[in-house]
Short mmCIF file of C-alpha atoms and ligand atoms in Angstrom, two decimals:
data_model
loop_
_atom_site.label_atom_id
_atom_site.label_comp_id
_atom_site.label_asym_id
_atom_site.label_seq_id
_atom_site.Cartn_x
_atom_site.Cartn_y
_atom_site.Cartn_z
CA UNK G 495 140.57 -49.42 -31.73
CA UNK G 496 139.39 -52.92 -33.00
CA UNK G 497 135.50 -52.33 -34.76
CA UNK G 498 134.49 -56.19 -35.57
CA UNK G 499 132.61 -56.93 -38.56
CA UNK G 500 130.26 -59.35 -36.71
CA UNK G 501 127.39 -57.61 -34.22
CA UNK G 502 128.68 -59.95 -31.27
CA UNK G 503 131.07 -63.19 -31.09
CA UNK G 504 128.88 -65.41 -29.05
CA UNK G 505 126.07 -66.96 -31.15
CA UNK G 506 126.56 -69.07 -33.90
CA UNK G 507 124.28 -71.04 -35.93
CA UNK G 508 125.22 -73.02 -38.85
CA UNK G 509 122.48 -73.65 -41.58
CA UNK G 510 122.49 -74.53 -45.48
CA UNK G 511 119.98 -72.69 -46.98
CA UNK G 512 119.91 -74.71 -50.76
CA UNK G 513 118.51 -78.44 -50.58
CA UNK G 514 116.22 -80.48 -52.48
CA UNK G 515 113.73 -83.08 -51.69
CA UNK G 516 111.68 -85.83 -53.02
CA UNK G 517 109.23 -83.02 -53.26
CA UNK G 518 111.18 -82.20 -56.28
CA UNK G 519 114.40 -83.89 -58.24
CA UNK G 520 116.02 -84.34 -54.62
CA UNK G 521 116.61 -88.12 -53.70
CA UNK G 522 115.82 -87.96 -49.80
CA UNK G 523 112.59 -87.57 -48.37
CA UNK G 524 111.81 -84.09 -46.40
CA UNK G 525 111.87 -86.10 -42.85
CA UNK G 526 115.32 -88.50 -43.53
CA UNK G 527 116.98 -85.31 -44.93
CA UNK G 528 116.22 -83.13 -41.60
CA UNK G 529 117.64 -86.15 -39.90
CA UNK G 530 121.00 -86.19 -41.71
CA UNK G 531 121.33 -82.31 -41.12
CA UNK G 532 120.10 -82.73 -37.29
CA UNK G 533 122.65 -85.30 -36.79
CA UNK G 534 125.58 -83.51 -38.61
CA UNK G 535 124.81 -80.77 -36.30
CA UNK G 536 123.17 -77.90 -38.13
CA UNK G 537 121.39 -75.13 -36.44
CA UNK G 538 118.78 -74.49 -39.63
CA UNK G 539 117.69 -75.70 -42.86
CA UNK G 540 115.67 -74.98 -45.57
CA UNK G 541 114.16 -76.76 -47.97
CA UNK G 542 114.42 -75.03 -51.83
CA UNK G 543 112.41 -77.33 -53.69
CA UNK G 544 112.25 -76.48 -57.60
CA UNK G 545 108.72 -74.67 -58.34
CA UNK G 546 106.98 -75.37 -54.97
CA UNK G 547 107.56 -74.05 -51.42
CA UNK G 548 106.08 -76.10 -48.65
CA UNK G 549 105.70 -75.94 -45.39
CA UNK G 550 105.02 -79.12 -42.82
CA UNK G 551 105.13 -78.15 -38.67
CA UNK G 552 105.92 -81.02 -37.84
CA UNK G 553 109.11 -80.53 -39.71
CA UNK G 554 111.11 -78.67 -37.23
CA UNK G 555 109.85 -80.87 -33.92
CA UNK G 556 113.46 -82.35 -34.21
CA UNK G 557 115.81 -81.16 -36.29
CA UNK G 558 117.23 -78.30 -37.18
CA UNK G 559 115.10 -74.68 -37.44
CA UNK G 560 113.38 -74.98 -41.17
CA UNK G 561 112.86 -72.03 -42.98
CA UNK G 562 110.16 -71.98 -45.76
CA UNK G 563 112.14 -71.08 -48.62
CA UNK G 564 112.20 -72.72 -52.62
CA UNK G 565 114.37 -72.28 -55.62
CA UNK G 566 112.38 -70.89 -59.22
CA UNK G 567 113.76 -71.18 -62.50
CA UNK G 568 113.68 -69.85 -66.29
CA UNK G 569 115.04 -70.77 -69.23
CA UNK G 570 116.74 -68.88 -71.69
CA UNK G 571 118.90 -69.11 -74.56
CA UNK G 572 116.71 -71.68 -76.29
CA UNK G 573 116.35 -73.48 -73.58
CA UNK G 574 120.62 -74.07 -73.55
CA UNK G 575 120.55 -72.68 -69.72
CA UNK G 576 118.70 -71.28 -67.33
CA UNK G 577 118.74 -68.74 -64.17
CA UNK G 578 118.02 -70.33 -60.75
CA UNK G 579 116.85 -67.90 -57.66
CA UNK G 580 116.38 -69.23 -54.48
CA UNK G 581 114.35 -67.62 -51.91
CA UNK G 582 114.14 -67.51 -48.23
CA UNK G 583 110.84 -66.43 -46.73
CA UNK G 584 110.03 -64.24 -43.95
CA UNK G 585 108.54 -64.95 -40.82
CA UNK G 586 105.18 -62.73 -42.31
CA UNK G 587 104.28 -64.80 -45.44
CA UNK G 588 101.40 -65.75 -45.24
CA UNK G 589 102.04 -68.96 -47.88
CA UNK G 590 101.97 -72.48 -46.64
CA UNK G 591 102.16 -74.30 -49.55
CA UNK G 592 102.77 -72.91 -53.00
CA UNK G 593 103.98 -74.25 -56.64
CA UNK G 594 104.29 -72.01 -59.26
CA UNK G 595 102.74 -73.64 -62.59
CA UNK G 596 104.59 -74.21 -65.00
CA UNK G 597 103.40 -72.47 -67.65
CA UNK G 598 104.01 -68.73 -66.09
CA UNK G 599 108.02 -69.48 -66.17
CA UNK G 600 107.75 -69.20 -69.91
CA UNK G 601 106.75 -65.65 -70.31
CA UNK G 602 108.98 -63.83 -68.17
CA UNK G 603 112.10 -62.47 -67.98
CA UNK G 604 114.68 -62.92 -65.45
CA UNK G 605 113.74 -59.61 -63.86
CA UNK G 606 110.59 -60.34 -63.71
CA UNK G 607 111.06 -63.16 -62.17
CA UNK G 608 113.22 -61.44 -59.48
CA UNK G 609 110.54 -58.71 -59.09
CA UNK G 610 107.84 -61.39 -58.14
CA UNK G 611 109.86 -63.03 -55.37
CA UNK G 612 110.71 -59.85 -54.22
CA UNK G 613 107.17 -58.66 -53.72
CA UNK G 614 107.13 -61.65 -51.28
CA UNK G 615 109.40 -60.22 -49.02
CA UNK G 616 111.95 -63.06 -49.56
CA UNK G 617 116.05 -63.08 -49.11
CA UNK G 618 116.84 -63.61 -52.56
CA UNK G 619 120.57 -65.44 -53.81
CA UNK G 620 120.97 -66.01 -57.25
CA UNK G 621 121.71 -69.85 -57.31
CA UNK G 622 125.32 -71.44 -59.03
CA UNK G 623 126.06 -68.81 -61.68
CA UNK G 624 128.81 -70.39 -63.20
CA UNK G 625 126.61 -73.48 -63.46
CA UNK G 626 123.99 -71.60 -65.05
CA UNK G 627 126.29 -70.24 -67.77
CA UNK G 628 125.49 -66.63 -67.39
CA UNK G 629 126.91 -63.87 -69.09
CA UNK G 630 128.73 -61.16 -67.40
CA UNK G 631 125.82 -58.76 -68.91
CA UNK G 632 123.08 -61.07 -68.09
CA UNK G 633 124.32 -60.76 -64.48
CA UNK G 634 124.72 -57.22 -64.50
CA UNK G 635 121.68 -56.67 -65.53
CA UNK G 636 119.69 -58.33 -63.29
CA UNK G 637 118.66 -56.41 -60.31
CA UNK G 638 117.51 -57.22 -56.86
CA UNK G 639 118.91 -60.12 -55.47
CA UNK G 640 120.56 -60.47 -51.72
CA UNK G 641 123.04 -62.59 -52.34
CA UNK G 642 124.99 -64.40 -54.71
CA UNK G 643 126.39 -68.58 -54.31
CA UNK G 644 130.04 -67.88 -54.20
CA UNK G 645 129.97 -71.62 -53.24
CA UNK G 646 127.26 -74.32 -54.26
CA UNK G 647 128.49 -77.90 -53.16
CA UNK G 648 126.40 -79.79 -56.26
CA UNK G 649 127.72 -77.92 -58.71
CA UNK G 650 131.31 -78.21 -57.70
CA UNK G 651 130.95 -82.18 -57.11
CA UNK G 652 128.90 -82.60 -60.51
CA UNK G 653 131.34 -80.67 -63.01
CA UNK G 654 133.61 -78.51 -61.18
CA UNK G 655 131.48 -75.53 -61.68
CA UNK G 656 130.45 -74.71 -57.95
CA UNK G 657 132.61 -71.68 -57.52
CA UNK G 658 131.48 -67.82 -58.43
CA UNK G 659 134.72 -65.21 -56.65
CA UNK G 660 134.05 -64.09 -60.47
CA UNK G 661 130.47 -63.36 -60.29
CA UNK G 662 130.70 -61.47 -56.52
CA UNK G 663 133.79 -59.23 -57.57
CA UNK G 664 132.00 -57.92 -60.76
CA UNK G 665 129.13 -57.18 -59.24
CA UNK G 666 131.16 -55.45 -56.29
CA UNK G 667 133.54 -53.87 -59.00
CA UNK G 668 130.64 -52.63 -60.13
CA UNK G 669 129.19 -50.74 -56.55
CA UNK G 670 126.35 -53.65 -56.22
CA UNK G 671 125.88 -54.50 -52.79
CA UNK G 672 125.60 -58.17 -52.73
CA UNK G 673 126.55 -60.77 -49.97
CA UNK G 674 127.80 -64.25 -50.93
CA UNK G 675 126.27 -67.58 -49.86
CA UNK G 676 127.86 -71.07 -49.85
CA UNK G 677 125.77 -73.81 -49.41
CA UNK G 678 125.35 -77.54 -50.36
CA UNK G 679 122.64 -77.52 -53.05
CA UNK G 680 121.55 -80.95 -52.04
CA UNK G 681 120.05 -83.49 -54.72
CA UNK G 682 121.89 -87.34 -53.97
CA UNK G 683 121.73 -89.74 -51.55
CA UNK G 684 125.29 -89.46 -50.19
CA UNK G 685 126.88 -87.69 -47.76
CA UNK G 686 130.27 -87.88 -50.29
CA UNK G 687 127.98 -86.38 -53.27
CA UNK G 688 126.22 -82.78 -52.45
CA UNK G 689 125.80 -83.19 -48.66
CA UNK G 690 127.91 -81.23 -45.60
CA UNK G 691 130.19 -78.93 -48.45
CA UNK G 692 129.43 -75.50 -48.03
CA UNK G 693 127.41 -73.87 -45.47
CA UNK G 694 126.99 -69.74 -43.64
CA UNK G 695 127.24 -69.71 -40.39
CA UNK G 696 124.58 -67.10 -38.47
CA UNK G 697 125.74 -64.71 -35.96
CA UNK G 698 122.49 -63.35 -34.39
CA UNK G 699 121.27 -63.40 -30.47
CA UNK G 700 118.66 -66.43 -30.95
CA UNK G 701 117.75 -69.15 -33.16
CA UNK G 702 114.37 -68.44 -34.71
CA UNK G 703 113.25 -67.79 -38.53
CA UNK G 704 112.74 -63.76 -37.87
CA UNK G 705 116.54 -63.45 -36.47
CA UNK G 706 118.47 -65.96 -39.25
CA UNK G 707 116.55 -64.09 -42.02
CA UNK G 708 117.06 -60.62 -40.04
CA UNK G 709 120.92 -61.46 -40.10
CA UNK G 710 121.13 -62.74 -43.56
CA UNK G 711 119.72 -59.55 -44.77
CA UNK G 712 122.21 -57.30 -43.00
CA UNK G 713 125.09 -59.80 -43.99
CA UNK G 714 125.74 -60.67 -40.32
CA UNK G 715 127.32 -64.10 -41.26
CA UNK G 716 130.43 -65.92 -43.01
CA UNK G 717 130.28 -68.43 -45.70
CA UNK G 718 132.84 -71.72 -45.14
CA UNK G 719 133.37 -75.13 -46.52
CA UNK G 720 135.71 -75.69 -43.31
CA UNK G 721 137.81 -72.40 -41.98
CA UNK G 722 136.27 -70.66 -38.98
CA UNK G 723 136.77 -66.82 -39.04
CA UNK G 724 136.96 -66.05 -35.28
CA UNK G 725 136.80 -62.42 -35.73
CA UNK G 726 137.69 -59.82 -38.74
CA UNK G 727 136.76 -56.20 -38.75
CA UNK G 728 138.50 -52.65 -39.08
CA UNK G 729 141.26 -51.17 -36.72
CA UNK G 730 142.40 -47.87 -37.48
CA UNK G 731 142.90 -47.95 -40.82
CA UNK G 732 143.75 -51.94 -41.02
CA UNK G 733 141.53 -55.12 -41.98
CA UNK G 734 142.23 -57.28 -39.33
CA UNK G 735 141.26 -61.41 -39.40
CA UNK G 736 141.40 -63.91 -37.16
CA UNK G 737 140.61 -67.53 -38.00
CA UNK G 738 141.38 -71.18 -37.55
CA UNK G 739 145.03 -72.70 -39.00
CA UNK G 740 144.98 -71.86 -42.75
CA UNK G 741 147.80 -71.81 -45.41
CA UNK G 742 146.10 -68.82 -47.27
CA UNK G 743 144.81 -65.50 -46.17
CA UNK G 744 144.04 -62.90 -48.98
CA UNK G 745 142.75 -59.51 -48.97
CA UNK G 746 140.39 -58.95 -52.06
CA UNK G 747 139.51 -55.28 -53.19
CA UNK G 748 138.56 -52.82 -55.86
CA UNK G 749 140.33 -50.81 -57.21
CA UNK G 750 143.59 -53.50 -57.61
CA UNK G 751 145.38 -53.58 -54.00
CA UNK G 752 144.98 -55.74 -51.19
CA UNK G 753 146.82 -58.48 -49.99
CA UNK G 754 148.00 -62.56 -50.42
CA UNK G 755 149.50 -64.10 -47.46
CA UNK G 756 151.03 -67.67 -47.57
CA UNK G 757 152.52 -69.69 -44.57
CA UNK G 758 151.41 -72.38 -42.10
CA UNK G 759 148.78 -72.56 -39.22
CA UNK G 760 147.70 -68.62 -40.42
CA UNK G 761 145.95 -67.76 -37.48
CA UNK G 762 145.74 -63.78 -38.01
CA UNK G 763 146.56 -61.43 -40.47
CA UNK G 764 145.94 -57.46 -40.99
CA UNK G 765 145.97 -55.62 -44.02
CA UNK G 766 146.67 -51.63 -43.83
CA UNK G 767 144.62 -49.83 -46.15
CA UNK G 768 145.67 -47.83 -49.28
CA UNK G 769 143.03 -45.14 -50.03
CA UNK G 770 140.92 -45.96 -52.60
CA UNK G 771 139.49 -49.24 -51.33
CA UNK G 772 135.47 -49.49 -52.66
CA UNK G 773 135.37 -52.73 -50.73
CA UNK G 774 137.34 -55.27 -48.89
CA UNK G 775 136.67 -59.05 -48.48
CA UNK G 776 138.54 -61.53 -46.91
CA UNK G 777 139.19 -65.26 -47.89
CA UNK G 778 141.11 -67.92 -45.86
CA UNK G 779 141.88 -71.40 -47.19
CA UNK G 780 143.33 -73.90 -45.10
CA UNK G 781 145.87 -76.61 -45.65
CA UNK G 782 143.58 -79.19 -47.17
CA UNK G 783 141.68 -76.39 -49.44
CA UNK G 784 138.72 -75.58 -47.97
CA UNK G 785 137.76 -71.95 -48.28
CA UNK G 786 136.26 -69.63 -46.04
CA UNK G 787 134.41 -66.21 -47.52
CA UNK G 788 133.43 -63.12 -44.83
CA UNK G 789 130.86 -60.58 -46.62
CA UNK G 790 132.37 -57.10 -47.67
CA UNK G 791 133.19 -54.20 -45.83
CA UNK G 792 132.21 -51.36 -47.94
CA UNK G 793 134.28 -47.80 -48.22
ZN1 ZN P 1331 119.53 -74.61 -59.19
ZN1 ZN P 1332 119.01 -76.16 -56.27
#
């Protein structure tokens, strides 16, 4: 009997949870960036400015839900690189506005960095790894985070380096629970640059702030630049997946088995299990090459 992945097939929400303002380096003020979300028909937002977190009601009047969230940095590695977190807040912080000075990024380490945003109760995804340069090790040896950006639109558009299959399958490989995120990582001005690339959608029964963060936490959502996965889940021994037309379906696991499927308009696709599995993920890429990620299934 079918056992689907996702808690129920009805709601829906599509949100990109990485975007910058003129309240940092981003180019678009907070209001004319909700706009260009609202209009290209996102559910949620947030707002990850670099350093400072703020938080305007009147934001959400018309556009999409906002969720108070930022994105905090260090520098390593004489200053060669540095390790980006972003951070979704829960409904019970208690911040409004917030900017971290400066001068407290210098002392810390990465970990400590990810053990004070994770006293604040936040979702945490370590931002554009590849980007960032790290090191296998200095991945593996940073604890805590949610999520990792298996897709960041920015980085891709700006020098190819948006994509991080690498960084989620070591840490799976290596029994970490961790979810991956796609999402725009907006700075420009135009809609061709960082805007509309990558996004998760949400399946949870409404959309407020407790229930997105809720189902990002329990991994209750798929990460797409295009592909929608209509269903995928377990039947008796078989990972089943249904999606929209795609060219690709692949079956991703630890240890080495799973599954590549080529062909046109893809619209299903099972994969019998082996023994063995640790995990199984799912990819689907359609004709013009836009990906679509669901979260593990863990054995
Ligand atoms: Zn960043
Ligand atoms: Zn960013």
């Amino acid at each position: 009997m079918r056992k689907s992945a996702f808690p129920s097939k009805e709601h829906w929400y599509k949100g990109n949870i990485h975007s910058h303002t003129t309240l940092s380096d981003g180019a678009i003020a907070p209001m004319d960036q909700i706009r260009l979300y609202k209009d290209a028909g996102y559910d949620f937002l947030a707002f990850t400015d670099h350093n400072v977190m703020n938080d305007d009601p009147s934001w959400s009047k018309e556009g999409p839900l906002m969720l108070k969230a930022w994105e905090r940095d260090i520098l390593y590695s004489y200053k060669v690189k540095c390790t980006h977190i972003v951070g979704l807040f829960s409904p019970d912080c208690q911040l409004s506005t917030f900017r971290r000075e400066p001068g407290d990024k210098r002392t810390m380490t990465d970990q400590d960095l990810v053990d004070q945003m994770k006293k604040e109760n936040v979702f945490l995804s370590l931002a554009h790894p590849t980007w960032s340069r790290m090191e296998p090790e200095e991945i593996l040896n940073l604890n805590g985070f949610d999520a990792v950006e298996v897709f960041n639109t920015g980085t891709e558009r700006l020098c190819h380096e948006g994509h991080a299959e690498w960084v989620w399958d070591m840490l799976l490989r290596h029994g970490r629970h961790v979810l991956g995120i796609a999402c725009d990582d907006t700075h420009s001005h135009t809609e061709k640059d960082d805007h509309f690339g990558g996004w998760t959608y949400v399946n949870c029964n409404d959309l407020s702030w407790a229930s997105i963060i809720d189902a990002l936490k329990k991994g209750d959502y798929y990460s797409t630049m295009g592909p929608i996965i209509k269903d995928w889940g377990l039947d008796d021994g078989k990972v089943y997946i249904e999606c929209s037309p795609c060219s690709e379906i692949h079956f991703i696991t630890y240890p080495a088995r799973g599954k590549a499927c080529y062909g046109e308009n893809l619209t299903s696709m099972e994969y019998a299990l082996k023994g063995g599995e640790a995990y199984v993920r799912v990819e689907v890429i359609d004709s013009s090459g836009k990906k679509a990620w669901t979260n593990p299934i863990y054995f």
